[in-house]
Short mmCIF file of C-alpha atoms in Angstrom, two decimals:
data_model
loop_
_atom_site.label_atom_id
_atom_site.label_comp_id
_atom_site.label_asym_id
_atom_site.label_seq_id
_atom_site.Cartn_x
_atom_site.Cartn_y
_atom_site.Cartn_z
CA MET A 295 75.12 102.01 96.07
CA LYS A 296 77.15 98.79 96.29
CA VAL A 297 80.88 99.40 96.06
CA CYS A 298 84.10 97.46 96.46
CA VAL A 299 87.50 99.04 97.05
CA VAL A 300 90.53 96.89 96.24
CA GLY A 301 93.45 97.83 98.48
CA THR A 302 93.40 98.89 102.13
CA GLY A 303 96.28 101.34 102.23
CA TYR A 304 95.92 105.07 102.95
CA VAL A 305 93.77 105.74 99.91
CA GLY A 306 91.69 102.56 99.92
CA LEU A 307 90.79 102.71 103.59
CA VAL A 308 89.81 106.37 103.47
CA VAL A 309 87.79 105.96 100.26
CA GLY A 310 85.97 102.84 101.45
CA THR A 311 85.24 104.17 104.92
CA CYS A 312 84.01 107.58 103.76
CA LEU A 313 81.79 106.05 101.07
CA ALA A 314 80.28 103.80 103.75
CA GLU A 315 79.79 106.83 105.99
CA MET A 316 77.48 108.26 103.31
CA GLY A 317 75.27 105.17 103.39
CA ASN A 318 76.81 103.02 100.67
CA ASN A 319 77.44 99.31 101.16
CA VAL A 320 81.21 98.95 100.83
CA ILE A 321 83.52 95.96 100.77
CA CYS A 322 87.24 96.68 101.21
CA VAL A 323 89.32 93.93 99.61
CA ASP A 324 92.87 92.90 100.48
CA ASN A 325 94.94 89.72 100.35
CA ASP A 326 96.53 90.32 103.77
CA LEU A 327 94.38 88.17 106.06
CA LYS A 328 96.01 89.41 109.29
CA LYS A 329 95.42 93.00 108.29
CA LEU A 330 91.78 92.29 107.46
CA ALA A 331 91.22 90.56 110.80
CA LYS A 332 92.59 93.60 112.66
CA LEU A 333 90.46 95.98 110.62
CA GLU A 334 87.33 94.02 111.47
CA GLU A 335 88.26 94.48 115.13
CA GLY A 336 88.70 98.22 114.57
CA ILE A 337 92.51 98.09 114.72
CA VAL A 338 93.78 100.43 111.98
CA PRO A 339 97.35 99.92 110.68
CA ILE A 340 97.80 103.59 109.75
CA TYR A 341 97.38 106.79 111.73
CA GLU A 342 94.93 109.16 110.11
CA PRO A 343 92.85 111.49 112.32
CA GLY A 344 89.21 110.43 112.50
CA LEU A 345 89.61 107.27 110.43
CA GLU A 346 89.59 104.68 113.22
CA GLU A 347 86.37 106.06 114.69
CA LEU A 348 84.60 106.03 111.33
CA ILE A 349 85.71 102.46 110.60
CA LYS A 350 84.34 101.23 113.93
CA VAL A 351 81.00 102.98 113.43
CA ASN A 352 80.46 101.76 109.87
CA VAL A 353 81.56 98.20 110.62
CA ALA A 354 79.09 98.15 113.53
CA GLU A 355 76.34 99.48 111.25
CA GLY A 356 77.09 96.80 108.66
CA ARG A 357 77.87 99.27 105.87
CA LEU A 358 81.60 98.52 105.82
CA LYS A 359 82.98 95.00 105.43
CA PHE A 360 86.40 93.53 104.74
CA SER A 361 87.14 90.57 102.50
CA SER A 362 89.96 88.68 100.82
CA ASP A 363 87.60 87.34 98.13
CA LEU A 364 88.03 89.66 95.15
CA ALA A 365 85.65 87.79 92.84
CA ASP A 366 82.78 87.71 95.33
CA SER A 367 83.27 91.39 96.19
CA VAL A 368 83.25 92.43 92.53
CA GLN A 369 80.14 90.39 91.78
CA LYS A 370 78.26 92.06 94.65
CA SER A 371 79.22 95.58 93.54
CA LEU A 372 78.33 98.04 90.79
CA VAL A 373 81.41 100.26 91.24
CA CYS A 374 84.86 98.74 91.76
CA PHE A 375 87.70 101.01 92.88
CA ILE A 376 91.31 100.01 92.24
CA ALA A 377 93.33 101.57 95.09
CA VAL A 378 96.45 99.41 95.25
CA GLY A 379 100.02 100.67 95.46
CA THR A 380 101.92 101.97 92.45
CA PRO A 381 105.49 101.96 93.82
CA GLN A 382 108.24 103.81 92.06
CA GLY A 383 110.32 101.72 89.68
CA GLU A 384 114.08 102.04 89.35
CA ASP A 385 113.66 104.32 86.33
CA GLY A 386 111.18 106.57 88.15
CA SER A 387 108.13 105.14 86.45
CA ALA A 388 105.05 103.95 88.34
CA ASP A 389 105.06 100.18 88.81
CA LEU A 390 101.64 99.02 87.62
CA GLN A 391 101.99 95.31 88.37
CA TYR A 392 99.44 95.40 91.20
CA VAL A 393 96.98 97.47 89.18
CA CYS A 394 97.26 94.98 86.33
CA GLN A 395 96.82 91.99 88.65
CA VAL A 396 93.66 93.49 90.13
CA ALA A 397 92.34 94.40 86.67
CA GLU A 398 92.70 90.80 85.56
CA GLY A 399 91.01 89.57 88.74
CA ILE A 400 88.11 91.97 88.24
CA GLY A 401 87.77 90.96 84.60
CA LYS A 402 87.55 87.28 85.45
CA ALA A 403 84.89 88.01 88.08
CA LEU A 404 82.56 90.21 86.00
CA ASN A 405 78.95 89.07 86.10
CA GLY A 406 77.33 92.10 84.51
CA TYR A 407 77.97 95.80 83.91
CA LYS A 408 80.50 97.44 86.26
CA VAL A 409 82.25 100.78 86.55
CA ILE A 410 85.94 100.15 87.17
CA VAL A 411 87.57 103.15 88.83
CA ASP A 412 91.30 103.84 88.76
CA LYS A 413 91.78 105.53 92.15
CA SER A 414 95.48 104.77 92.44
CA THR A 415 97.79 107.45 91.08
CA VAL A 416 98.65 106.10 87.67
CA PRO A 417 100.30 107.49 84.52
CA VAL A 418 98.46 108.55 81.41
CA GLY A 419 97.28 105.52 79.45
CA THR A 420 96.65 103.26 82.45
CA ALA A 421 92.88 103.18 81.90
CA ASP A 422 93.51 101.95 78.37
CA LYS A 423 95.77 99.23 79.76
CA VAL A 424 93.19 98.21 82.38
CA THR A 425 90.50 98.12 79.70
CA SER A 426 92.63 95.91 77.49
CA ILE A 427 93.38 93.49 80.31
CA ILE A 428 89.72 93.13 81.29
CA LYS A 429 88.62 92.68 77.68
CA SER A 430 91.16 89.87 77.29
CA VAL A 431 89.44 87.81 80.00
CA SER A 432 85.77 88.91 79.83
CA SER A 433 83.04 89.68 77.33
CA GLU A 434 80.86 91.46 79.92
CA ASP A 435 80.01 95.15 79.58
CA PHE A 436 82.05 97.59 81.69
CA ASP A 437 83.60 101.07 81.70
CA VAL A 438 86.92 102.23 83.14
CA VAL A 439 87.07 105.74 84.58
CA SER A 440 89.83 107.76 86.21
CA ASN A 441 88.99 109.34 89.56
CA PRO A 442 92.26 110.67 91.03
CA GLU A 443 92.44 111.28 94.76
CA PHE A 444 93.56 114.60 96.25
CA LEU A 445 93.88 113.55 99.88
CA LYS A 446 96.40 115.16 102.22
CA GLN A 447 97.76 112.75 104.79
CA GLY A 448 96.78 114.02 108.21
CA ALA A 449 93.58 115.51 106.77
CA ALA A 450 92.48 112.74 104.40
CA VAL A 451 89.10 112.05 106.00
CA ASP A 452 88.06 115.70 105.91
CA ASP A 453 89.41 116.02 102.36
CA PHE A 454 87.22 113.14 101.18
CA LEU A 455 84.10 114.09 103.11
CA LYS A 456 84.37 117.77 102.09
CA PRO A 457 86.29 117.83 98.80
CA ASP A 458 87.08 121.11 97.07
CA ARG A 459 86.54 119.29 93.77
CA VAL A 460 86.03 115.80 92.37
CA VAL A 461 87.67 114.94 89.07
CA ILE A 462 86.05 112.24 86.95
CA GLY A 463 87.71 111.14 83.75
CA SER A 464 85.19 109.21 81.70
CA ASN A 465 84.45 108.45 78.07
CA SER A 466 81.05 106.95 78.92
CA GLN A 467 77.89 108.87 79.78
CA LYS A 468 76.54 105.89 81.72
CA ALA A 469 79.66 105.63 83.88
CA THR A 470 79.74 109.40 84.37
CA GLU A 471 76.18 109.47 85.69
CA ILE A 472 76.88 106.63 88.11
CA MET A 473 79.97 108.40 89.44
CA GLN A 474 78.08 111.68 89.80
CA GLU A 475 75.39 109.90 91.80
CA LEU A 476 78.01 108.27 94.02
CA TYR A 477 79.69 111.59 94.83
CA ALA A 478 76.55 113.75 95.07
CA PRO A 479 76.32 113.58 98.92
CA PHE A 480 79.87 114.94 99.25
CA LEU A 481 79.25 118.02 97.12
CA ARG A 482 76.12 119.57 98.57
CA THR A 483 78.01 122.81 99.28
CA GLY A 484 78.35 123.39 95.55
CA ASN A 485 81.98 122.44 95.02
CA PRO A 486 82.36 121.10 91.51
CA VAL A 487 82.44 117.69 89.93
CA ILE A 488 84.78 118.23 87.00
CA ILE A 489 84.09 115.88 84.12
CA MET A 490 86.83 115.37 81.54
CA ASP A 491 88.26 112.68 79.31
CA VAL A 492 90.15 109.82 80.95
CA LYS A 493 93.67 110.81 79.91
CA SER A 494 93.22 114.37 81.11
CA ALA A 495 92.07 113.11 84.51
CA GLU A 496 95.09 110.83 84.74
CA MET A 497 97.34 113.77 83.94
CA THR A 498 95.59 116.13 86.38
CA LYS A 499 96.80 114.33 89.48
CA TYR A 500 100.44 114.36 88.39
CA ALA A 501 100.22 117.96 87.25
CA ALA A 502 98.70 119.12 90.56
CA ASN A 503 101.14 117.31 92.82
CA SER A 504 104.15 118.26 90.74
CA PHE A 505 103.12 121.93 90.80
CA LEU A 506 102.95 121.84 94.59
CA ALA A 507 106.35 120.16 94.70
CA VAL A 508 107.73 122.95 92.49
CA LYS A 509 106.30 125.54 94.93
CA ILE A 510 108.04 123.85 97.87
CA SER A 511 111.36 123.64 96.03
CA TYR A 512 111.02 127.27 94.96
CA ALA A 513 110.45 128.33 98.57
CA ASN A 514 113.58 126.44 99.60
CA GLU A 515 115.65 127.98 96.81
CA ILE A 516 114.56 131.46 97.90
CA ALA A 517 115.26 130.61 101.54
CA ASN A 518 118.81 129.48 100.73
CA ILE A 519 119.46 132.74 98.87
CA CYS A 520 117.98 134.73 101.77
CA GLU A 521 120.35 133.05 104.19
CA LYS A 522 123.37 133.95 102.06
CA VAL A 523 122.46 137.60 101.57
CA GLY A 524 121.14 138.24 105.09
CA ALA A 525 117.43 138.44 104.27
CA ASP A 526 114.77 136.73 106.40
CA ALA A 527 113.01 133.95 104.47
CA GLU A 528 109.94 134.18 106.71
CA MET A 529 109.48 137.87 106.00
CA VAL A 530 109.98 137.23 102.30
CA ARG A 531 107.38 134.43 102.43
CA ILE A 532 104.84 136.74 104.09
CA GLY A 533 105.52 139.41 101.50
CA MET A 534 104.99 136.93 98.68
CA CYS A 535 101.88 135.34 100.14
CA SER A 536 100.07 138.66 100.40
CA ASP A 537 99.85 138.54 96.61
CA LYS A 538 96.55 136.76 95.88
CA ARG A 539 97.99 135.36 92.67
CA ILE A 540 100.57 133.40 94.69
CA GLY A 541 98.70 132.32 97.84
CA SER A 542 100.04 131.11 101.17
CA GLN A 543 100.17 127.33 100.84
CA PHE A 544 103.27 125.21 100.17
CA LEU A 545 105.70 128.12 100.47
CA PHE A 546 107.22 127.32 103.85
CA PRO A 547 110.97 126.68 103.63
CA GLY A 548 112.28 123.60 105.38
CA LEU A 549 113.71 120.17 104.65
CA GLY A 550 111.84 119.55 101.41
CA TYR A 551 108.87 117.40 100.56
CA GLY A 552 108.49 113.70 101.34
CA GLY A 553 105.77 111.11 101.70
CA SER A 554 104.20 108.71 99.24
CA CYS A 555 102.98 111.25 96.67
CA PHE A 556 105.16 114.21 95.77
CA PRO A 557 108.52 112.43 95.29
CA LYS A 558 106.95 109.53 93.40
CA ASP A 559 104.63 111.66 91.29
CA VAL A 560 107.34 114.09 90.24
CA LYS A 561 109.58 111.24 89.14
CA ALA A 562 106.73 109.51 87.32
CA LEU A 563 105.88 112.70 85.43
CA LEU A 564 109.57 113.16 84.61
CA LYS A 565 109.58 109.63 83.18
CA THR A 566 106.46 110.36 81.12
CA ALA A 567 108.04 113.55 79.78
CA LYS A 568 111.25 111.72 78.90
CA ASP A 569 109.41 108.86 77.19
CA ASN A 570 107.55 111.40 75.06
CA GLU A 571 110.67 113.45 74.28
CA CYS A 572 109.40 116.52 76.14
CA ASP A 573 111.57 119.14 77.84
CA TYR A 574 111.35 118.82 81.62
CA GLN A 575 113.90 121.25 83.11
CA LEU A 576 111.58 122.75 85.73
CA LEU A 577 110.43 119.38 87.08
CA GLN A 578 114.00 118.08 87.18
CA ALA A 579 115.14 121.19 89.03
CA ALA A 580 112.38 120.75 91.63
CA ASP A 581 113.49 117.18 92.24
CA ASP A 582 117.16 118.18 92.47
CA VAL A 583 116.46 121.05 94.87
CA ASN A 584 114.46 118.74 97.12
CA LYS A 585 117.32 116.27 97.41
CA ARG A 586 119.85 119.05 97.99
CA GLN A 587 117.78 120.68 100.73
CA ARG A 588 118.38 117.78 103.09
CA GLN A 589 122.11 117.86 102.42
CA ILE A 590 122.18 121.59 103.18
CA PHE A 591 120.72 120.84 106.61
CA ILE A 592 123.21 118.03 107.18
CA ASN A 593 126.05 120.38 106.20
CA LYS A 594 124.94 122.85 108.89
CA ILE A 595 125.33 120.10 111.49
CA LEU A 596 128.73 119.02 110.16
CA LYS A 597 129.96 122.61 110.08
CA ARG A 598 129.20 122.87 113.81
CA PHE A 599 130.40 119.44 114.97
CA GLY A 600 132.82 118.21 112.26
CA ASN A 601 132.67 115.14 110.03
CA ASN A 602 133.60 112.68 112.78
CA LEU A 603 130.52 112.35 114.98
CA SER A 604 131.56 109.21 116.83
CA SER A 605 131.47 110.99 120.20
CA LYS A 606 128.25 112.88 119.55
CA THR A 607 124.62 112.20 120.42
CA PHE A 608 121.74 113.87 118.61
CA ALA A 609 118.16 114.20 119.80
CA ILE A 610 115.63 113.98 116.97
CA TRP A 611 112.15 115.45 117.30
CA GLY A 612 109.95 114.12 114.51
CA LEU A 613 110.36 111.13 112.19
CA ALA A 614 107.23 111.15 110.02
CA PHE A 615 107.45 113.13 106.79
CA LYS A 616 104.75 115.51 108.11
CA PRO A 617 102.59 115.90 111.24
CA LYS A 618 99.40 113.90 111.84
CA THR A 619 100.66 110.76 110.10
CA ASN A 620 102.89 107.79 110.89
CA ASP A 621 104.14 107.65 107.30
CA MET A 622 107.93 107.81 106.85
CA ARG A 623 108.08 107.18 103.12
CA GLU A 624 110.70 109.56 101.66
CA ALA A 625 110.83 111.38 105.01
CA PRO A 626 113.72 113.86 105.42
CA ALA A 627 114.43 112.20 108.78
CA ILE A 628 115.64 109.06 106.97
CA THR A 629 118.30 110.90 104.98
CA ILE A 630 119.42 112.98 107.95
CA ILE A 631 119.59 110.12 110.45
CA ASN A 632 121.47 107.90 108.01
CA ALA A 633 124.01 110.69 107.47
CA LEU A 634 124.53 110.95 111.23
CA LEU A 635 124.83 107.20 111.70
CA GLU A 636 127.34 106.90 108.86
CA ARG A 637 129.59 109.33 110.71
CA GLY A 638 129.36 107.40 113.97
CA ALA A 639 126.78 109.46 115.82
CA LYS A 640 124.29 108.15 118.34
CA VAL A 641 120.65 109.07 117.68
CA GLN A 642 117.86 109.39 120.26
CA ALA A 643 114.55 109.94 118.49
CA TYR A 644 110.98 110.75 119.42
CA ASP A 645 107.84 110.95 117.28
CA PRO A 646 104.23 110.82 118.52
CA LYS A 647 103.09 108.25 115.94
CA ALA A 648 105.89 106.98 113.68
CA PHE A 649 107.87 104.60 115.91
CA ASP A 650 106.65 101.42 114.22
CA SER A 651 107.58 102.83 110.82
CA ALA A 652 110.96 103.96 112.14
CA LYS A 653 111.72 100.57 113.68
CA PHE A 654 111.03 98.93 110.33
CA ILE A 655 113.60 101.26 108.73
CA PHE A 656 116.27 101.62 111.42
CA GLY A 657 115.77 98.61 113.69
CA ASP A 658 118.04 98.96 116.71
CA LYS A 659 120.42 101.43 115.04
CA ILE A 660 118.78 104.31 116.92
CA GLU A 661 117.20 104.70 120.35
CA TYR A 662 113.46 105.37 120.65
CA ALA A 663 112.69 107.80 123.46
CA LYS A 664 109.50 107.56 125.51
CA SER A 665 108.93 111.30 125.31
CA SER A 666 110.30 114.36 123.56
CA TYR A 667 112.25 115.35 126.67
CA ASP A 668 113.64 111.84 127.19
CA ALA A 669 115.21 112.14 123.74
CA LEU A 670 117.23 115.17 124.93
CA SER A 671 119.04 113.43 127.77
CA ASN A 672 122.79 114.02 127.45
CA ALA A 673 122.48 114.90 123.75
CA ASP A 674 124.83 117.35 122.06
CA ALA A 675 122.08 118.99 120.02
CA LEU A 676 118.38 118.88 119.22
CA LEU A 677 117.28 118.46 115.59
CA LEU A 678 113.66 119.40 114.90
CA LEU A 679 112.61 117.53 111.75
CA THR A 680 108.79 117.32 111.86
CA GLU A 681 106.53 120.17 113.02
CA TRP A 682 104.18 118.26 115.33
CA ASN A 683 102.03 120.64 117.42
CA GLU A 684 103.49 119.37 120.68
CA PHE A 685 106.91 120.63 119.63
CA ARG A 686 105.74 124.21 119.02
CA ARG A 687 105.80 125.54 122.60
CA PRO A 688 108.29 123.42 124.57
CA ASP A 689 109.91 124.25 127.92
CA PHE A 690 113.17 125.78 126.73
CA ASP A 691 114.64 125.90 130.24
CA LYS A 692 114.08 122.16 130.49
CA ILE A 693 115.58 121.63 127.03
CA LYS A 694 118.67 123.59 128.05
CA SER A 695 119.07 121.61 131.27
CA LEU A 696 118.87 118.24 129.48
CA LEU A 697 121.17 118.94 126.52
CA LYS A 698 124.96 118.82 126.87
CA ASN A 699 125.07 121.95 124.74
CA PRO A 700 122.22 124.42 124.19
CA VAL A 701 122.19 123.77 120.43
CA ILE A 702 119.08 123.50 118.24
CA PHE A 703 118.95 122.85 114.51
CA ASP A 704 115.42 123.71 113.42
CA GLY A 705 114.49 122.25 110.05
CA ARG A 706 110.97 123.71 110.24
CA ASN A 707 111.60 127.28 111.49
CA GLN A 708 109.33 126.82 114.49
CA TYR A 709 110.88 129.07 117.09
CA ASN A 710 111.69 132.73 117.68
CA ALA A 711 115.41 133.07 116.99
CA LYS A 712 115.88 136.29 118.99
CA ARG A 713 114.34 134.82 122.15
CA LEU A 714 116.35 131.61 121.91
CA ILE A 715 119.62 133.47 121.41
CA GLU A 716 118.79 135.68 124.41
CA ARG A 717 118.36 132.47 126.44
CA GLY A 718 121.85 131.37 125.43
CA PHE A 719 120.99 128.87 122.69
CA GLU A 720 122.87 128.30 119.48
CA TYR A 721 119.97 128.26 117.07
CA THR A 722 120.09 127.40 113.36
CA GLN A 723 117.15 127.73 110.97
CA ILE A 724 116.45 127.50 107.25
CA GLY A 725 116.73 130.73 105.27
CA LYS A 726 117.90 132.96 108.12
CA GLN A 727 121.21 134.08 109.55
CA THR A 728 120.73 133.23 113.23
CA ASP A 729 123.54 134.77 115.24
CA LYS A 730 123.96 137.30 118.04
CA SER A 731 123.37 140.17 115.64
CA LEU A 732 119.68 139.26 115.88
CA LEU A 733 119.67 140.62 119.42
CA ASN A 734 119.81 144.10 117.95
CA VAL A 735 116.78 143.57 115.70
#
């Protein structure tokens, strides 16, 4: 099938590349000429495991191409995906200006029947808006469908190639059949294609992401209570997860959720609820808890070192909002590092993939270490903010020798508190009382 994907961000690149991997002829469209030139050379601007290799293979095979010519790409395609950014507006709503611009461009280029696919995360009613825009500039036949993505950064390629479900919101049998044909190779294991109306599909993405955000905030609320009463949040989590009705995912306490989806989607759904005069206490609480969780971690540091940090140096392990990505959008590290800098602290940071993103945010306000151990040199404490695999089993003797003080603040509960305390570390976690009394456990 001939497909064009407008937008070469996380979603657009993964969608276009994986569709090409299944034998489709795909054109990825963007207006950034420098970015397109790099992509044609196999230089990928984002870190996503497996993506760079697939791009190189499919470009070499001629199935994947890159273009800045929207009209030509639309005219050569049957299915046109809109995968541009929908940044958060000041009021929390999704900013649809780029979606609308692309819709108009597609409409002006139509040269016959097309299926226009909203792949970007967009609020309920966006397909109607896209339809109206295209109809205002074209008399050609077309259908607009909603096909929300459920890709986890760090596992996006696998998620697309082996989806647990595909949601298609369509009010047209013709468009539905085309979309089913397009996705058929990805669902040979029997996982479902779920067909529904357009507005329900648009709502599904927000509902799913917001539910997961609520689970994370709930886990953090429970962890904070555990810490106060002397319970162990990890043991409580294990006890909860053994209940099949609850499950094990998204219940790890920590620094809260970040990235490009959960924070933005929760706020967008809150805005939709407010605009429609619906009660939204649970969603609002999830958002509030997430913000507060970072401050709780900061308060732990200030309790130990005081509010004036002008003579202190902190080693940071992890900048990306989660492992296996270089994305720092809404990352807890941003809030925590800014709080340290505001109080005069020096920051020495290391992340396996996110340095370019961090430099765009912090510039020369922090130091960028060449390795995780280089970040520790002469620091007063280590702050673990992202749970990269390489941080899971470090050399604690080496850590102790490099730090001024054997102090670790673990925002991801990675280490065994009893063993660290036995080694002479001051060790602080989320949802646990970590003091010398643990030696008697």
